[in-house]
Coordinates of C-alpha atoms and ligand atoms in Angstrom, one line a residue:
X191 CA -21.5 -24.1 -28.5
X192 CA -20.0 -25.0 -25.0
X193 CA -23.3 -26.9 -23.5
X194 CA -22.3 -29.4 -20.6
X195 CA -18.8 -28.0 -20.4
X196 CA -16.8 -26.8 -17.3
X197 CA -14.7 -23.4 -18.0
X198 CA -12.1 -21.9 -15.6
X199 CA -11.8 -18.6 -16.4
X200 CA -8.6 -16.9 -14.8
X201 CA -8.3 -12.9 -14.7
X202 CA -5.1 -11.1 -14.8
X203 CA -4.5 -7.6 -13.6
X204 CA -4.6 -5.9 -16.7
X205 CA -6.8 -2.8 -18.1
X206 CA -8.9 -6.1 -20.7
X207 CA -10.1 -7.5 -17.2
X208 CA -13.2 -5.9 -17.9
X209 CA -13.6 -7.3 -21.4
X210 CA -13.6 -11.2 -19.9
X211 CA -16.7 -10.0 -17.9
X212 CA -18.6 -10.0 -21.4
X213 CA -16.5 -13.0 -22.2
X214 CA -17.9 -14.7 -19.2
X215 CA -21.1 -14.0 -19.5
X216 CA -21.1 -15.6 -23.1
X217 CA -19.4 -18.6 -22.4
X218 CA -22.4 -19.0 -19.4
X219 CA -25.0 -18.9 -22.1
X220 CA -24.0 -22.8 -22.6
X221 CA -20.7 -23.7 -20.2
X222 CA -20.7 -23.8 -16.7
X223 CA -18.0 -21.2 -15.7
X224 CA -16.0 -20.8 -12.9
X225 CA -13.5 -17.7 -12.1
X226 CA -10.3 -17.0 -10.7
X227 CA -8.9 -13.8 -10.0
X228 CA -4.9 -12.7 -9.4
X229 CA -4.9 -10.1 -6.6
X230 CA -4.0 -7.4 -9.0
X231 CA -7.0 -8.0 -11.0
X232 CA -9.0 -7.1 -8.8
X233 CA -8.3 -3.8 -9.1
X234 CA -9.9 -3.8 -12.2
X235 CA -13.0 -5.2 -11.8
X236 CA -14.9 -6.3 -9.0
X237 CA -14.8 -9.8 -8.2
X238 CA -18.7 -9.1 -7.1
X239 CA -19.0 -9.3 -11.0
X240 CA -17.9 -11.8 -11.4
X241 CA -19.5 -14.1 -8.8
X242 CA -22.6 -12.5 -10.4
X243 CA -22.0 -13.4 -14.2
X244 CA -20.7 -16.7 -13.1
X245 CA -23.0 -17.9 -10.5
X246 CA -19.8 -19.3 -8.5
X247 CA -17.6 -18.0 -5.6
X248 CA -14.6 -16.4 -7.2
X249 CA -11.3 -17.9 -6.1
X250 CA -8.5 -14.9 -5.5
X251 CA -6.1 -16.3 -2.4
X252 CA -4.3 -19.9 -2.1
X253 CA -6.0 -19.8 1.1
X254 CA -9.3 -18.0 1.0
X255 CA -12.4 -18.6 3.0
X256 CA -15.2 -20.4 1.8
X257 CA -13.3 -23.9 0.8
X258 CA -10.6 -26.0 2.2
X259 CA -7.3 -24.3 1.8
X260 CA -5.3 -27.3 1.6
X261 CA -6.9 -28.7 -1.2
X262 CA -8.7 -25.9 -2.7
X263 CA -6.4 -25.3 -5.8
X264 CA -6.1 -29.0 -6.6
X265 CA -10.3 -29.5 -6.3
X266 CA -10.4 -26.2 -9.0
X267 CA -8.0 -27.5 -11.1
X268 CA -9.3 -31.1 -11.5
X269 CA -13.2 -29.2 -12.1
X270 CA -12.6 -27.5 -16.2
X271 CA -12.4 -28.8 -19.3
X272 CA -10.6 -26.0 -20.3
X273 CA -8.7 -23.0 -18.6
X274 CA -8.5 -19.8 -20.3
X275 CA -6.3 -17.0 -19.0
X276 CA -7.9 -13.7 -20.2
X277 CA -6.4 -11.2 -20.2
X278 CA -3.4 -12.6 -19.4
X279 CA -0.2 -10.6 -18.6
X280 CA 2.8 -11.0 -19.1
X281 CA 3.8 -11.9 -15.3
X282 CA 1.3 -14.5 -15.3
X283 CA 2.4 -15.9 -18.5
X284 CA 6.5 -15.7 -17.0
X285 CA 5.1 -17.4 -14.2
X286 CA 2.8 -20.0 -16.2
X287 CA 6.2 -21.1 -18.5
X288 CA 8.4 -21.1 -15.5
X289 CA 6.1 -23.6 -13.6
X290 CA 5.5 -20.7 -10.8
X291 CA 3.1 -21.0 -8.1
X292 CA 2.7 -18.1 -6.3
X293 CA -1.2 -17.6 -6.6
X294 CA -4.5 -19.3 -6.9
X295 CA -4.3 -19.2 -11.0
X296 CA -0.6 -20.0 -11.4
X297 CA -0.8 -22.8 -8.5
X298 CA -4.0 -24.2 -10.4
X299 CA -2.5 -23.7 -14.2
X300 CA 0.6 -26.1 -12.6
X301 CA -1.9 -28.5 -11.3
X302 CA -4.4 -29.0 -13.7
X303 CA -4.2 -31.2 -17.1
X304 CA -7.2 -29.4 -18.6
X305 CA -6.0 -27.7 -21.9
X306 CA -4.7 -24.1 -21.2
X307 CA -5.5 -21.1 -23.6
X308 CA -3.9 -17.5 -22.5
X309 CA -5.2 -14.4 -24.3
X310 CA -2.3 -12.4 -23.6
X311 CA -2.8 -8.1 -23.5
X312 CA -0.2 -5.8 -22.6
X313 CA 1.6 -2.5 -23.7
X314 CA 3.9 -3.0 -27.2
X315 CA 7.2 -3.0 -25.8
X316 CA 6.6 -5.8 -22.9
X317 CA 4.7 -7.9 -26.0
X318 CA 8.0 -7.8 -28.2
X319 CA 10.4 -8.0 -25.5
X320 CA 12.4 -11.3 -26.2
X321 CA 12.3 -11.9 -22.2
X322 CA 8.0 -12.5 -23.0
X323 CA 8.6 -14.0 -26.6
X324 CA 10.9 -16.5 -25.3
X325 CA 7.8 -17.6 -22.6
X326 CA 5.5 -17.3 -24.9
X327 CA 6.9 -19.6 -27.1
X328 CA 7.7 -22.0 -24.1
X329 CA 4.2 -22.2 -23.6
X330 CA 3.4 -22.8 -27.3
X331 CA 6.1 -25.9 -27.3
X332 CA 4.8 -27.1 -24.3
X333 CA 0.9 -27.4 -26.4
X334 CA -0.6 -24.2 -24.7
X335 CA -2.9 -22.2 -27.1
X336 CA -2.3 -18.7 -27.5
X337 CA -5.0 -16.6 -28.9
X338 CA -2.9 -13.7 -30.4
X339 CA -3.2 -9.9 -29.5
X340 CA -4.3 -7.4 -31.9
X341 CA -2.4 -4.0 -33.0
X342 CA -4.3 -0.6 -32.6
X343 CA -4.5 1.5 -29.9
X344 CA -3.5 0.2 -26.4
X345 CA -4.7 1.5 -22.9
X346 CA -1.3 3.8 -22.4
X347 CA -1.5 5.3 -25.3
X348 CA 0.8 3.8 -27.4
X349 CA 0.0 2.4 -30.6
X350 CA 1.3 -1.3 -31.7
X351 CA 0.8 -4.8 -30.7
X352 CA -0.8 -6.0 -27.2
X353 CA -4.5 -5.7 -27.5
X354 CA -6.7 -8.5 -26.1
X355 CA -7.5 -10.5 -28.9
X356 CA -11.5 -10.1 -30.3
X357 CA -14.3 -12.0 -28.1
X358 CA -14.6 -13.5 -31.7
X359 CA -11.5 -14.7 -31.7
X360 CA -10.8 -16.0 -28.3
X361 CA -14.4 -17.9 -28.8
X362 CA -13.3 -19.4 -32.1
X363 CA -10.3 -20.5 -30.3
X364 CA -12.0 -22.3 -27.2
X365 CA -14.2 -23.7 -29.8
X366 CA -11.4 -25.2 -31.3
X367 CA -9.6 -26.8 -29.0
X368 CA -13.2 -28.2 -27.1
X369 CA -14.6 -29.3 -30.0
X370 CA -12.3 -30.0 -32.6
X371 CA -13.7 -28.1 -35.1
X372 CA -13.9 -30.1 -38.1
X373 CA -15.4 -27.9 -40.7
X374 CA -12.4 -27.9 -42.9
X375 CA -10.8 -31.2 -41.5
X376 CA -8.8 -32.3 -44.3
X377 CA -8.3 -29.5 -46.4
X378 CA -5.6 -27.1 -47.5
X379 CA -6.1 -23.5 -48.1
X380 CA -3.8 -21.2 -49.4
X381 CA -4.1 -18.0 -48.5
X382 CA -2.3 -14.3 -49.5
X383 CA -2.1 -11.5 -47.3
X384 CA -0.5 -7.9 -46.8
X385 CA 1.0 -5.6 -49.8
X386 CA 3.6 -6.3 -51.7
X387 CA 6.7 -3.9 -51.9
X388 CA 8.2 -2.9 -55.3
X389 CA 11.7 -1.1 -55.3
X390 CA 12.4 1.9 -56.4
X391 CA 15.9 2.1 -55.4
X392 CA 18.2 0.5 -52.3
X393 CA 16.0 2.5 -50.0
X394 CA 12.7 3.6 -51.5
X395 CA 10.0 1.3 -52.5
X396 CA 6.3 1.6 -53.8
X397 CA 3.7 -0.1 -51.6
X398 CA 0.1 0.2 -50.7
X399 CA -2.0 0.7 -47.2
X400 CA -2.7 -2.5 -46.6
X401 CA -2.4 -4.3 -43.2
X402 CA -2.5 -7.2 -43.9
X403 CA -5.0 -8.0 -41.1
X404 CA -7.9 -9.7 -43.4
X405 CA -5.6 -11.9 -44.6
X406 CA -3.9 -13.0 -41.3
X407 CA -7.5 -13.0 -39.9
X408 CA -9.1 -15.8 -42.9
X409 CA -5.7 -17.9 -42.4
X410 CA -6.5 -18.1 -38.7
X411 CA -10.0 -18.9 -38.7
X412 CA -9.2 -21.5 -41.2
X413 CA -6.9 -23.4 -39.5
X414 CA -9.0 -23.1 -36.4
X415 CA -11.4 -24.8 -38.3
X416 CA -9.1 -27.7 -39.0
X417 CA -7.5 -26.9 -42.1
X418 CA -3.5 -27.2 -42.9
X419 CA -3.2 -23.2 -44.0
X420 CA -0.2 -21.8 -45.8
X421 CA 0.0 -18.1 -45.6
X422 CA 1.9 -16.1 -48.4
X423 CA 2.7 -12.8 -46.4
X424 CA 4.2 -9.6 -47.8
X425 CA 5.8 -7.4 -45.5
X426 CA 3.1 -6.7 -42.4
X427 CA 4.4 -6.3 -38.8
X428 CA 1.6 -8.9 -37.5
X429 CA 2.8 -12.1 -35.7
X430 CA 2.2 -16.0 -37.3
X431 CA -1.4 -16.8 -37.4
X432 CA -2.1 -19.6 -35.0
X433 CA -1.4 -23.1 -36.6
X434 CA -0.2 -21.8 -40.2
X435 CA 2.7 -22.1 -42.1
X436 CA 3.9 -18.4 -43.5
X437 CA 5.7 -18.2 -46.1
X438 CA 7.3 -14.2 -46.6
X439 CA 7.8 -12.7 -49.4
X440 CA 8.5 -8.8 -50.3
X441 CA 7.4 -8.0 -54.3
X442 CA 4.5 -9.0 -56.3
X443 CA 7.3 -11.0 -58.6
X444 CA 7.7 -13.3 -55.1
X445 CA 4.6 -13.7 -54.5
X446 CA 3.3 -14.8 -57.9
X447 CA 5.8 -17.7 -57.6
X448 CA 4.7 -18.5 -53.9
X449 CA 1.7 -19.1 -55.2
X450 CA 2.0 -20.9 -58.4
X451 CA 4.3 -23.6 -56.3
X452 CA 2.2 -24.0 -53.3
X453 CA -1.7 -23.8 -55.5
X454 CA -0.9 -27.1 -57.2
X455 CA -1.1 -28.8 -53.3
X456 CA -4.2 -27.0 -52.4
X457 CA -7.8 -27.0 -52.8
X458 CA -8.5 -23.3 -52.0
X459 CA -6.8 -20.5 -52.8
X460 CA -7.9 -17.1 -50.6
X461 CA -6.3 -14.2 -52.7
X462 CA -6.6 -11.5 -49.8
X463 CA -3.4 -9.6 -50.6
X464 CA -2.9 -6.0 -51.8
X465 CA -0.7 -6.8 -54.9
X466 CA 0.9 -3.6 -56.4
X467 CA -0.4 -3.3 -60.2
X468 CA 2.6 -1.6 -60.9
X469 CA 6.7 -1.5 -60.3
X470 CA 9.1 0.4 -60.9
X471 CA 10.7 -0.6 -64.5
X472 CA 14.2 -0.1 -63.4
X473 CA 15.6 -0.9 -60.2
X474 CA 18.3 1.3 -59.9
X475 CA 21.7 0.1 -58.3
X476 CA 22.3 2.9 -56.0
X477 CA 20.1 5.6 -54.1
X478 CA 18.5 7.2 -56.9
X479 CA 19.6 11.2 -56.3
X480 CA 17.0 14.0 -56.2
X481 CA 18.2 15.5 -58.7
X482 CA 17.9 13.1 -61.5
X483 CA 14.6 11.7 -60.4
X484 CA 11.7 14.1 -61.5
X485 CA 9.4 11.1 -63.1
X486 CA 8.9 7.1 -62.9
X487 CA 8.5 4.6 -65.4
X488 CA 6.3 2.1 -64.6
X489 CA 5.4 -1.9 -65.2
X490 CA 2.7 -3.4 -64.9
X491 CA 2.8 -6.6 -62.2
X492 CA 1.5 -10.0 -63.4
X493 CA -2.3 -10.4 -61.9
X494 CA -1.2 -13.8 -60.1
X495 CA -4.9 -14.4 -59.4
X496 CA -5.8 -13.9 -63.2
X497 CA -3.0 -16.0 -63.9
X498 CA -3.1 -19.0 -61.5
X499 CA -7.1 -19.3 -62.0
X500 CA -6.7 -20.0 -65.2
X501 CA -5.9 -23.7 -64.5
X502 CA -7.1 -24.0 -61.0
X503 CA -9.2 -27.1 -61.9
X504 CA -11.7 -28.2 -58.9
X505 CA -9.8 -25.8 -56.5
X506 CA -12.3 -23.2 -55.1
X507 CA -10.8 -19.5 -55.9
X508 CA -12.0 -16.3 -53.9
X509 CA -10.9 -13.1 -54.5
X510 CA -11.0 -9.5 -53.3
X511 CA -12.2 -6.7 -54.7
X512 CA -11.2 -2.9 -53.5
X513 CA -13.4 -0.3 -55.3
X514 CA -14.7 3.1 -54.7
X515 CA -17.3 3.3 -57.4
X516 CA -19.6 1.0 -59.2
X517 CA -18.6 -1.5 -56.3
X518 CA -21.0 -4.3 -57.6
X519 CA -20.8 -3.4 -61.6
X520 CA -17.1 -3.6 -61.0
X521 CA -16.9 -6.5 -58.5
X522 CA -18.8 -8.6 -61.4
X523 CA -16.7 -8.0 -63.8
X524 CA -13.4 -9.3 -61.7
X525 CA -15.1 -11.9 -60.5
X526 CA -15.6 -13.6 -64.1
X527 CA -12.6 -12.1 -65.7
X528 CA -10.5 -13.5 -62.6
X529 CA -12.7 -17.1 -62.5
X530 CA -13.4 -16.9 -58.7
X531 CA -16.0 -18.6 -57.2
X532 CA -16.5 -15.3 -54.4
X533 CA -15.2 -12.0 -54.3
X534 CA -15.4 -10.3 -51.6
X535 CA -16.2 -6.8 -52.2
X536 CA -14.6 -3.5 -50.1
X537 CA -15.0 -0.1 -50.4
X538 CA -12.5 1.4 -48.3
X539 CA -13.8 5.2 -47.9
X540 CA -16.7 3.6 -46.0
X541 CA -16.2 4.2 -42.0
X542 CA -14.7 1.1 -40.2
X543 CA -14.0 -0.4 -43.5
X544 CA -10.3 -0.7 -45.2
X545 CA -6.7 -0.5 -44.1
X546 CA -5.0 0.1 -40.8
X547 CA -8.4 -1.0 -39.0
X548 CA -9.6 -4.2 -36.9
X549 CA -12.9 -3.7 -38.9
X550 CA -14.7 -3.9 -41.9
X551 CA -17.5 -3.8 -43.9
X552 CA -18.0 -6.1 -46.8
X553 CA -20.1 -7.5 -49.5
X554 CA -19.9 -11.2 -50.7
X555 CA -20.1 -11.7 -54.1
X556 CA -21.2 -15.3 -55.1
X557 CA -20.8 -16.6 -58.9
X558 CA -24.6 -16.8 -59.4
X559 CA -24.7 -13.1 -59.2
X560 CA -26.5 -13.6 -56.0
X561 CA -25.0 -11.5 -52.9
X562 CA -24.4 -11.7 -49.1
X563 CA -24.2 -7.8 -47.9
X564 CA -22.0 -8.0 -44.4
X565 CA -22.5 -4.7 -41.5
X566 CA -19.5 -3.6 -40.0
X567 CA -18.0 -6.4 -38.2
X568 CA -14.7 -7.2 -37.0
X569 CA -12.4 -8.1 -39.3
X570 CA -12.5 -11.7 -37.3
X571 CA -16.2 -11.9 -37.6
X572 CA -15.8 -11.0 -41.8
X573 CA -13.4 -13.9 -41.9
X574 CA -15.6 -16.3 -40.4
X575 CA -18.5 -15.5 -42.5
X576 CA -16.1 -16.0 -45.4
X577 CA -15.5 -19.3 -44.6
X578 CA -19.1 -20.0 -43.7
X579 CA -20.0 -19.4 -47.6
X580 CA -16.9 -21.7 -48.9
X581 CA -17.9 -24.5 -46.6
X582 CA -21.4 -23.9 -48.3
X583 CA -19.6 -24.4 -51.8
X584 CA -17.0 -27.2 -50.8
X585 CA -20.2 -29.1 -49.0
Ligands
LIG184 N1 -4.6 -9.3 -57.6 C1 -3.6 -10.2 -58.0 N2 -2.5 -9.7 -58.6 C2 -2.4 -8.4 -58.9 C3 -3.5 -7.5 -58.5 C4 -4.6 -8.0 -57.9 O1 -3.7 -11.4 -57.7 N3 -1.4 -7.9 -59.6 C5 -5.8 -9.9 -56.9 C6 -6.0 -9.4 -55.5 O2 -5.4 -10.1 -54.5 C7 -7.5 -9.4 -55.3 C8 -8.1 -9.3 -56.7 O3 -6.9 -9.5 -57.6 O4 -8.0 -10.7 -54.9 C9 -8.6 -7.9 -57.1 O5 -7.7 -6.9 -56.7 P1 -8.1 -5.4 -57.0 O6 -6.9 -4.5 -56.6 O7 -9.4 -5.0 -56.5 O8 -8.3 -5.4 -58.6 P2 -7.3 -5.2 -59.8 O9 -7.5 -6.4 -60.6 O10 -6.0 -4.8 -59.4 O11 -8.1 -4.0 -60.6 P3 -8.1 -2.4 -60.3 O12 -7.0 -2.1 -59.4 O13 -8.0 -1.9 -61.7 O14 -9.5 -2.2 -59.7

């Protein structure tokens, strides 16, 4: 994927430094790669490991031994095609939007012109402090890449934000701004993600489990493949996929007409949202007290992909399927009731698969009743072979 290109890898002293020794050795299979270190990395990892996966003398101080200190950070930073920071924190990235130069990696991000991707990883509150936000997004204007971090479980326990972003990911990324990828130059893709909220009351709403992380993760991957994405988000707590436009909107109601305005300008509609079935049929005016509420009247919701597929003309449709028995008798049955050209089928009582998690297992249904059965993968990785099977149809 990388063959005949130069790499600067810089490590930051974070708990994901070990993860960029897998990254490294990857990127090795086809790029020549060369390491930095911050100080504080290397208490980490090694920087014997490296020199090992690398085949290169790591650089660590301004003025280490083993090349010519005056010149040694402006000889590395002419070398890469591309420098990516993983994992980076979020000192290096203060010091990377402040123009600091206090170390080998901040002193060679200043010098170089190479294209810069950070992978930042940190704990939850740092991430959404507005102090970080405000140098992240200095970076961004200043046409750095930022390779999001995930939510789950991070390294002190805490649960949010701030987890290096999947090798998937990060790899997709480089590719993208090395190559260019082309694949879906030129087109527009719509895409839904997240549930939908339906009120109840001022305060109480009905919703469903869903992250909305599929969704974010096929509106990424597209536009890293060169499409123009619009993402129609309900609520989710998960940042702006890289390159998209997001559109937010709360009920099923919102999104239905998100989607009917923007389909018209697309050519592929990617229906990954959780849409409630049902709402409430009154919305009352004030809290709703406990002791008048002892049942609920329900609605049903429009089925926007139902509805919009009806005159979708040329566009290519794929839908989602959630079902816990009779997955592929089912899944069928949506697929031509709902005119999609995939579903993708999800059984969420499988391990790994579902809500809340950075994985999952699925099936791809294809119109000619023909399948594509997926292992557990990262929710990246289902994304991307997603896409794989509509370029197949759009080529
Ligand atoms: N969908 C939709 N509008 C709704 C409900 C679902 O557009 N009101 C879409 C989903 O985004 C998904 C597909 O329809 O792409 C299938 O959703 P799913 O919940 O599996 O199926 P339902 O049609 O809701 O059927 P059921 O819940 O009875 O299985």
């Amino acid at each position: 994927m990388f063959f005949g290109k130069k790499i600067l890898v810089g490590v930051t002293g974070g708990i994901a430094a070990y993860k960029a020794a897998f990254l490294v050795r990857e990127l090795k299979k086809s790029a020549d790669v060369r390491v930095v270190m911050t100080k504080a990395a290397g208490h980490f990892v090694s920087p014997l490991t490296f020199e090992a996966l690398s085949g290169h003398k790591v650089a660590i101080d301004l003025f280490g031994e083993g090349y010519d200190a005056a010149t040694a950070h402006i000889d590395w930073a002419r070398w890469p095609d591309l420098i990516l920071v993983c994992p980076a924190t979020a000192n290096t990235i203060g010091k990377a939007a402040h123009g600091l130069a206090d170390n080998m990696l901040t002193t060679i991000i200043l010098a170089a012109t190479a294209p810069v991707i950070f992978c930042p990883a940190m704990n939850v509150e740092m991430y959404k402090n507005a102090a970080y936000q405000h140098n992240e997004k200095t970076l961004l204007q200043r046409g750095c890449h930022i390779v999001q971090p995930g939510e789950g479980e991070l390294a002190c326990g805490e649960i949010g934000i701030g987890r290096l972003a999947e090798t998937e990911e990060i790899l997709a990324m480089i590719n993208f701004v090395l190559n260019g990828s082309a694949a879906l130059q030129g087109k527009r893709v719509l895409v839904t993600a997240g549930p939908t909220h339906e009120a109840l009351d001022p305060v109480r709403y009905l919703a469903n489990r869903s992250s909305g992380k599929m969704g974010y993760a096929l509106a990424e991957q597209a536009a890293l493949r060169g499409a123009a994405v619009t993402l129609i988000s309900g609520p989710t707590g998960l940042p702006r996929p890289y390159r998209t436009e997001l559109c937010r909107v709360v009920t099923a109601q919102e999104m239905h007409v998100a989607v009917q305005e923007l389909l018209p300008e697309n050519d592929v509609l990617i229906m990954a949202a959780a849409v409630a079935d049902f709402r409430p049929a009154v919305r009352a005016t004030q809290k709703i007290k406990k002791e008048s509420a002892h049942s609920l009247e329900l609605t049903a919701t429009v089925d926007i992909l139902q509805d919009v597929a009806k005159d979708k003309g040329d566009r290519l449709v794929i839908g989602f399927a959630l079902e816990t028995e009779d997955e592929m008798e089912h899944a069928a049955e949506k697929l031509y009731r709902k005119k999609c050209d995939l579903l993708v089928v999800n059984n969420p009582s499988q391990a790994g698969a579902g809500f809340e998690v950075d994985t999952n297992i699925v099936t791809i249904l294809r119109k000619d009743g023909s399948q594509k059965q997926l292992p557990l993968m990262s929710k990246t990785a289902v994304a991307q072979a997603i896409l794989d099977e509509l370029q197949l149809l759009l080529s």
